[in-house]
């Protein structure tokens, strides 16, 4: 027998036995059915993680816990069989039929564990155990149902609380970066949770009965944890909270205290079960959506890199072709090549936007700051755009000669985006006004058009990723809805601001500000 296997058996047995003995001190119904029963969750997690071969540890653990609690030999053995079957059946159901993943990465894993396999397997051990107690004359006929109920509830709760807790710690994980903000958030939520606990269970401020029931105060901190700290922290918090509240209730504290411990625990555990399922599922949903988001970002990054390479080759080949056709003086072919080139340029711009988007997402957009005269940059960008824009005249209204410290390329990218949007979304107008102002603290650049405008409700979302206005005026324009998101990220990275003023059907003014007192930093600044 390999040593590691023996060690695993020993570990499961010891944890099972001692937590079991401890659980039986919490006023078990019929002497054996306790509502605070950690072994069920421990044995399920053990089988899921270590395999069916760990069953002997569970059987011996359950057998000895009951034997040392004055059950007769056949009763203890039967209960042992019931408890072992319970874990084996739950694990079999989960892995064989319910396609369960131990990492609990999907919400469905939590659902099948807590709502299907957990309750169904609890029925097995509760039925076998209660039957054994009745046939062994340990409980009377009248006590069968109450014993069975306590057994079922205790085991279900264990599967809901203990199994996710253990599974969440049994998988590999990397520590997330500890920032001051994160620590502050963790401390705040812990204080909130502790306060809710004190309010609910100890009534140290004497408000019980004076206001509406306050049991539900436990939800806000738990929801916060589920939303922001992931499944492992949620499962651990629930586990700790459950143990502390069972202990408090046993000491006669809190709103769940009834005439007997078992009755009190029945009320408490039903509440804790609901709390646990809700929080764990919420944490699961958040985890799943974060994962999807990550995968989407990765896809965008890979796709844009892969698309960029052939496009660069196409551009080079087109230039070569152009030179050849020029030599041959093929006017018609040259025209076609020029048209192809402009389409390829459009495509390359879209891909560059996608690449920028992924850089922003992973905090890798870099700024190369330098001192330059903004009016020169504005003039240069306007001239370039004016060269290819026939319909609109771009007027530069106000000027200032002050210099700014910023990433020239990125700021020109913002300007190009605003000007291109102004042209695109004002098909019936013929002018666009650009103005440049300097206050004592900021540079303000504005681009005003007289186009379709943006409704008030959409203005709030205009800088969000992938947002595009969905109304009849906008349906003829294509785009990814990322230009303004990138512009916003660039401006904010410069510690500036971007905003919009618009009136539907009349026109739009986009403005951005850059702080004037910005020292040059020689090193490249990554965008966080
Ligand atoms: P795209 O134009 O590629 O969809 P943007 O992020 O640049 O992406 O713009 C997002 C949305 O904002 C556009 O789809 C459009 O509905 C709206 N929008 C942007 N600029 C203007 C403008 N000057 N006038 C009216 N609507 C605009």
PDB file of C-alpha atoms in Angstrom, residues 243-389:
ATOM      1  CA  UNK A 243     -19.199  27.916  12.460  1.00  0.00           C
ATOM      2  CA  UNK A 244     -19.315  31.159  14.454  1.00  0.00           C
ATOM      3  CA  UNK A 245     -23.082  31.472  14.238  1.00  0.00           C
ATOM      4  CA  UNK A 246     -23.603  27.832  15.256  1.00  0.00           C
ATOM      5  CA  UNK A 247     -21.354  28.468  18.246  1.00  0.00           C
ATOM      6  CA  UNK A 248     -23.187  31.700  19.167  1.00  0.00           C
ATOM      7  CA  UNK A 249     -26.569  30.021  18.869  1.00  0.00           C
ATOM      8  CA  UNK A 250     -25.337  27.217  21.092  1.00  0.00           C
ATOM      9  CA  UNK A 251     -24.366  29.862  23.673  1.00  0.00           C
ATOM     10  CA  UNK A 252     -27.949  31.120  23.534  1.00  0.00           C
ATOM     11  CA  UNK A 253     -27.226  34.213  21.440  1.00  0.00           C
ATOM     12  CA  UNK A 254     -29.084  35.549  18.444  1.00  0.00           C
ATOM     13  CA  UNK A 255     -32.494  35.403  16.834  1.00  0.00           C
ATOM     14  CA  UNK A 256     -32.477  31.655  16.154  1.00  0.00           C
ATOM     15  CA  UNK A 257     -32.464  30.536  19.781  1.00  0.00           C
ATOM     16  CA  UNK A 258     -35.468  28.318  20.535  1.00  0.00           C
ATOM     17  CA  UNK A 259     -36.331  25.909  23.345  1.00  0.00           C
ATOM     18  CA  UNK A 260     -33.715  23.278  22.397  1.00  0.00           C
ATOM     19  CA  UNK A 261     -30.343  23.388  20.633  1.00  0.00           C
ATOM     20  CA  UNK A 262     -31.535  21.146  17.846  1.00  0.00           C
ATOM     21  CA  UNK A 263     -34.561  23.335  17.176  1.00  0.00           C
ATOM     22  CA  UNK A 264     -32.408  26.476  17.252  1.00  0.00           C
ATOM     23  CA  UNK A 265     -29.915  24.935  14.853  1.00  0.00           C
ATOM     24  CA  UNK A 266     -32.694  23.838  12.507  1.00  0.00           C
ATOM     25  CA  UNK A 267     -33.785  27.488  12.152  1.00  0.00           C
ATOM     26  CA  UNK A 268     -30.229  28.776  11.905  1.00  0.00           C
ATOM     27  CA  UNK A 269     -29.063  26.196   9.397  1.00  0.00           C
ATOM     28  CA  UNK A 270     -32.006  26.722   7.047  1.00  0.00           C
ATOM     29  CA  UNK A 271     -31.121  30.397   7.037  1.00  0.00           C
ATOM     30  CA  UNK A 272     -27.401  29.700   6.560  1.00  0.00           C
ATOM     31  CA  UNK A 273     -28.161  27.322   3.695  1.00  0.00           C
ATOM     32  CA  UNK A 274     -30.040  30.047   1.843  1.00  0.00           C
ATOM     33  CA  UNK A 275     -27.282  32.547   2.570  1.00  0.00           C
ATOM     34  CA  UNK A 276     -24.618  30.098   1.385  1.00  0.00           C
ATOM     35  CA  UNK A 277     -26.332  29.108  -1.864  1.00  0.00           C
ATOM     36  CA  UNK A 278     -27.127  32.727  -2.768  1.00  0.00           C
ATOM     37  CA  UNK A 279     -23.615  34.021  -2.111  1.00  0.00           C
ATOM     38  CA  UNK A 280     -21.817  31.102  -3.735  1.00  0.00           C
ATOM     39  CA  UNK A 281     -23.937  31.297  -6.858  1.00  0.00           C
ATOM     40  CA  UNK A 282     -23.444  35.037  -7.064  1.00  0.00           C
ATOM     41  CA  UNK A 283     -19.671  34.579  -6.746  1.00  0.00           C
ATOM     42  CA  UNK A 284     -19.883  31.870  -9.418  1.00  0.00           C
ATOM     43  CA  UNK A 285     -21.800  34.113 -11.824  1.00  0.00           C
ATOM     44  CA  UNK A 286     -19.269  36.909 -11.344  1.00  0.00           C
ATOM     45  CA  UNK A 287     -16.380  34.487 -11.849  1.00  0.00           C
ATOM     46  CA  UNK A 288     -17.947  33.075 -15.008  1.00  0.00           C
ATOM     47  CA  UNK A 289     -18.574  36.498 -16.502  1.00  0.00           C
ATOM     48  CA  UNK A 290     -15.016  37.634 -15.656  1.00  0.00           C
ATOM     49  CA  UNK A 291     -13.661  34.531 -17.317  1.00  0.00           C
ATOM     50  CA  UNK A 292     -15.741  35.159 -20.437  1.00  0.00           C
ATOM     51  CA  UNK A 293     -14.568  38.753 -20.518  1.00  0.00           C
ATOM     52  CA  UNK A 294     -10.941  37.603 -20.208  1.00  0.00           C
ATOM     53  CA  UNK A 295     -11.385  35.077 -22.997  1.00  0.00           C
ATOM     54  CA  UNK A 296     -12.982  37.726 -25.203  1.00  0.00           C
ATOM     55  CA  UNK A 297     -10.056  40.094 -24.565  1.00  0.00           C
ATOM     56  CA  UNK A 298      -7.584  37.336 -25.346  1.00  0.00           C
ATOM     57  CA  UNK A 299      -9.417  36.524 -28.537  1.00  0.00           C
ATOM     58  CA  UNK A 300      -9.416  40.170 -29.628  1.00  0.00           C
ATOM     59  CA  UNK A 301      -5.707  40.429 -28.881  1.00  0.00           C
ATOM     60  CA  UNK A 302      -4.763  37.241 -30.752  1.00  0.00           C
ATOM     61  CA  UNK A 303      -7.095  37.951 -33.684  1.00  0.00           C
ATOM     62  CA  UNK A 304      -5.794  41.497 -34.149  1.00  0.00           C
ATOM     63  CA  UNK A 305      -2.152  40.354 -33.990  1.00  0.00           C
ATOM     64  CA  UNK A 306      -2.814  37.572 -36.487  1.00  0.00           C
ATOM     65  CA  UNK A 307      -4.657  39.929 -38.842  1.00  0.00           C
ATOM     66  CA  UNK A 308      -1.993  42.590 -38.635  1.00  0.00           C
ATOM     67  CA  UNK A 309       0.809  40.403 -40.051  1.00  0.00           C
ATOM     68  CA  UNK A 310      -0.764  39.508 -43.431  1.00  0.00           C
ATOM     69  CA  UNK A 311      -2.062  43.057 -43.765  1.00  0.00           C
ATOM     70  CA  UNK A 312       1.444  44.482 -43.428  1.00  0.00           C
ATOM     71  CA  UNK A 313       2.589  42.099 -46.172  1.00  0.00           C
ATOM     72  CA  UNK A 314      -0.337  43.142 -48.387  1.00  0.00           C
ATOM     73  CA  UNK A 315       0.591  46.822 -47.903  1.00  0.00           C
ATOM     74  CA  UNK A 316       4.196  46.161 -48.893  1.00  0.00           C
ATOM     75  CA  UNK A 317       3.184  44.112 -51.912  1.00  0.00           C
ATOM     76  CA  UNK A 318       0.789  46.851 -53.009  1.00  0.00           C
ATOM     77  CA  UNK A 319       3.574  49.418 -52.836  1.00  0.00           C
ATOM     78  CA  UNK A 320       5.763  47.148 -54.946  1.00  0.00           C
ATOM     79  CA  UNK A 321       2.985  46.677 -57.461  1.00  0.00           C
ATOM     80  CA  UNK A 322       2.419  50.401 -57.555  1.00  0.00           C
ATOM     81  CA  UNK A 323       6.056  51.048 -58.401  1.00  0.00           C
ATOM     82  CA  UNK A 324       5.955  48.463 -61.196  1.00  0.00           C
ATOM     83  CA  UNK A 325       2.767  49.885 -62.670  1.00  0.00           C
ATOM     84  CA  UNK A 326       4.186  53.398 -62.469  1.00  0.00           C
ATOM     85  CA  UNK A 327       7.144  52.299 -64.545  1.00  0.00           C
ATOM     86  CA  UNK A 328       4.783  50.738 -67.075  1.00  0.00           C
ATOM     87  CA  UNK A 329       2.564  53.868 -66.874  1.00  0.00           C
ATOM     88  CA  UNK A 330      -0.534  51.715 -66.331  1.00  0.00           C
ATOM     89  CA  UNK A 331      -2.912  54.515 -65.256  1.00  0.00           C
ATOM     90  CA  UNK A 332      -5.994  52.316 -64.835  1.00  0.00           C
ATOM     91  CA  UNK A 333      -4.184  49.732 -62.702  1.00  0.00           C
ATOM     92  CA  UNK A 334      -2.672  52.523 -60.600  1.00  0.00           C
ATOM     93  CA  UNK A 335      -6.112  53.875 -59.840  1.00  0.00           C
ATOM     94  CA  UNK A 336      -7.286  50.443 -58.742  1.00  0.00           C
ATOM     95  CA  UNK A 337      -4.196  49.998 -56.584  1.00  0.00           C
ATOM     96  CA  UNK A 338      -4.823  53.374 -54.913  1.00  0.00           C
ATOM     97  CA  UNK A 339      -8.395  52.351 -54.114  1.00  0.00           C
ATOM     98  CA  UNK A 340      -7.196  49.011 -52.726  1.00  0.00           C
ATOM     99  CA  UNK A 341      -4.592  50.839 -50.653  1.00  0.00           C
ATOM    100  CA  UNK A 342      -7.166  53.108 -49.060  1.00  0.00           C
ATOM    101  CA  UNK A 343      -9.344  50.085 -48.154  1.00  0.00           C
ATOM    102  CA  UNK A 344      -6.332  48.287 -46.701  1.00  0.00           C
ATOM    103  CA  UNK A 345      -5.551  51.437 -44.672  1.00  0.00           C
ATOM    104  CA  UNK A 346      -9.095  51.451 -43.258  1.00  0.00           C
ATOM    105  CA  UNK A 347      -8.705  47.818 -42.288  1.00  0.00           C
ATOM    106  CA  UNK A 348      -5.298  48.470 -40.717  1.00  0.00           C
ATOM    107  CA  UNK A 349      -6.782  51.347 -38.675  1.00  0.00           C
ATOM    108  CA  UNK A 350      -9.533  49.081 -37.360  1.00  0.00           C
ATOM    109  CA  UNK A 351      -6.991  46.438 -36.398  1.00  0.00           C
ATOM    110  CA  UNK A 352      -4.811  49.059 -34.679  1.00  0.00           C
ATOM    111  CA  UNK A 353      -7.884  50.109 -32.677  1.00  0.00           C
ATOM    112  CA  UNK A 354      -8.462  46.502 -31.639  1.00  0.00           C
ATOM    113  CA  UNK A 355      -4.824  46.146 -30.628  1.00  0.00           C
ATOM    114  CA  UNK A 356      -5.057  49.352 -28.580  1.00  0.00           C
ATOM    115  CA  UNK A 357      -8.202  48.037 -26.970  1.00  0.00           C
ATOM    116  CA  UNK A 358      -6.455  44.894 -25.771  1.00  0.00           C
ATOM    117  CA  UNK A 359      -3.484  46.928 -24.580  1.00  0.00           C
ATOM    118  CA  UNK A 360      -5.821  49.083 -22.480  1.00  0.00           C
ATOM    119  CA  UNK A 361      -7.526  45.986 -21.084  1.00  0.00           C
ATOM    120  CA  UNK A 362      -4.283  44.467 -19.858  1.00  0.00           C
ATOM    121  CA  UNK A 363      -2.811  47.789 -18.742  1.00  0.00           C
ATOM    122  CA  UNK A 364      -0.093  47.837 -21.374  1.00  0.00           C
ATOM    123  CA  UNK A 365      -0.828  50.978 -23.379  1.00  0.00           C
ATOM    124  CA  UNK A 366       2.332  53.023 -23.256  1.00  0.00           C
ATOM    125  CA  UNK A 367       2.810  56.779 -23.356  1.00  0.00           C
ATOM    126  CA  UNK A 368       5.933  58.501 -24.672  1.00  0.00           C
ATOM    127  CA  UNK A 369       5.675  62.029 -23.391  1.00  0.00           C
ATOM    128  CA  UNK A 370       7.394  65.024 -24.948  1.00  0.00           C
ATOM    129  CA  UNK A 371       6.914  68.798 -24.962  1.00  0.00           C
ATOM    130  CA  UNK A 372       5.261  70.154 -28.090  1.00  0.00           C
ATOM    131  CA  UNK A 373       3.060  72.986 -29.321  1.00  0.00           C
ATOM    132  CA  UNK A 374      -0.509  71.768 -29.455  1.00  0.00           C
ATOM    133  CA  UNK A 375      -1.535  74.238 -32.177  1.00  0.00           C
ATOM    134  CA  UNK A 376       1.079  72.767 -34.508  1.00  0.00           C
ATOM    135  CA  UNK A 377      -0.221  69.250 -33.923  1.00  0.00           C
ATOM    136  CA  UNK A 378      -3.842  70.373 -34.426  1.00  0.00           C
ATOM    137  CA  UNK A 379      -2.877  72.171 -37.653  1.00  0.00           C
ATOM    138  CA  UNK A 380      -1.015  69.117 -38.941  1.00  0.00           C
ATOM    139  CA  UNK A 381      -3.895  66.714 -38.179  1.00  0.00           C
ATOM    140  CA  UNK A 382      -6.484  69.095 -39.648  1.00  0.00           C
ATOM    141  CA  UNK A 383      -4.412  69.553 -42.823  1.00  0.00           C
ATOM    142  CA  UNK A 384      -4.061  65.814 -43.293  1.00  0.00           C
ATOM    143  CA  UNK A 385      -7.754  65.181 -42.836  1.00  0.00           C
ATOM    144  CA  UNK A 386      -8.774  68.173 -44.966  1.00  0.00           C
ATOM    145  CA  UNK A 387      -6.719  66.754 -47.840  1.00  0.00           C
ATOM    146  CA  UNK A 388      -9.028  63.748 -48.099  1.00  0.00           C
ATOM    147  CA  UNK A 389     -12.270  65.434 -47.033  1.00  0.00           C
TER     148      UNK A 389
END
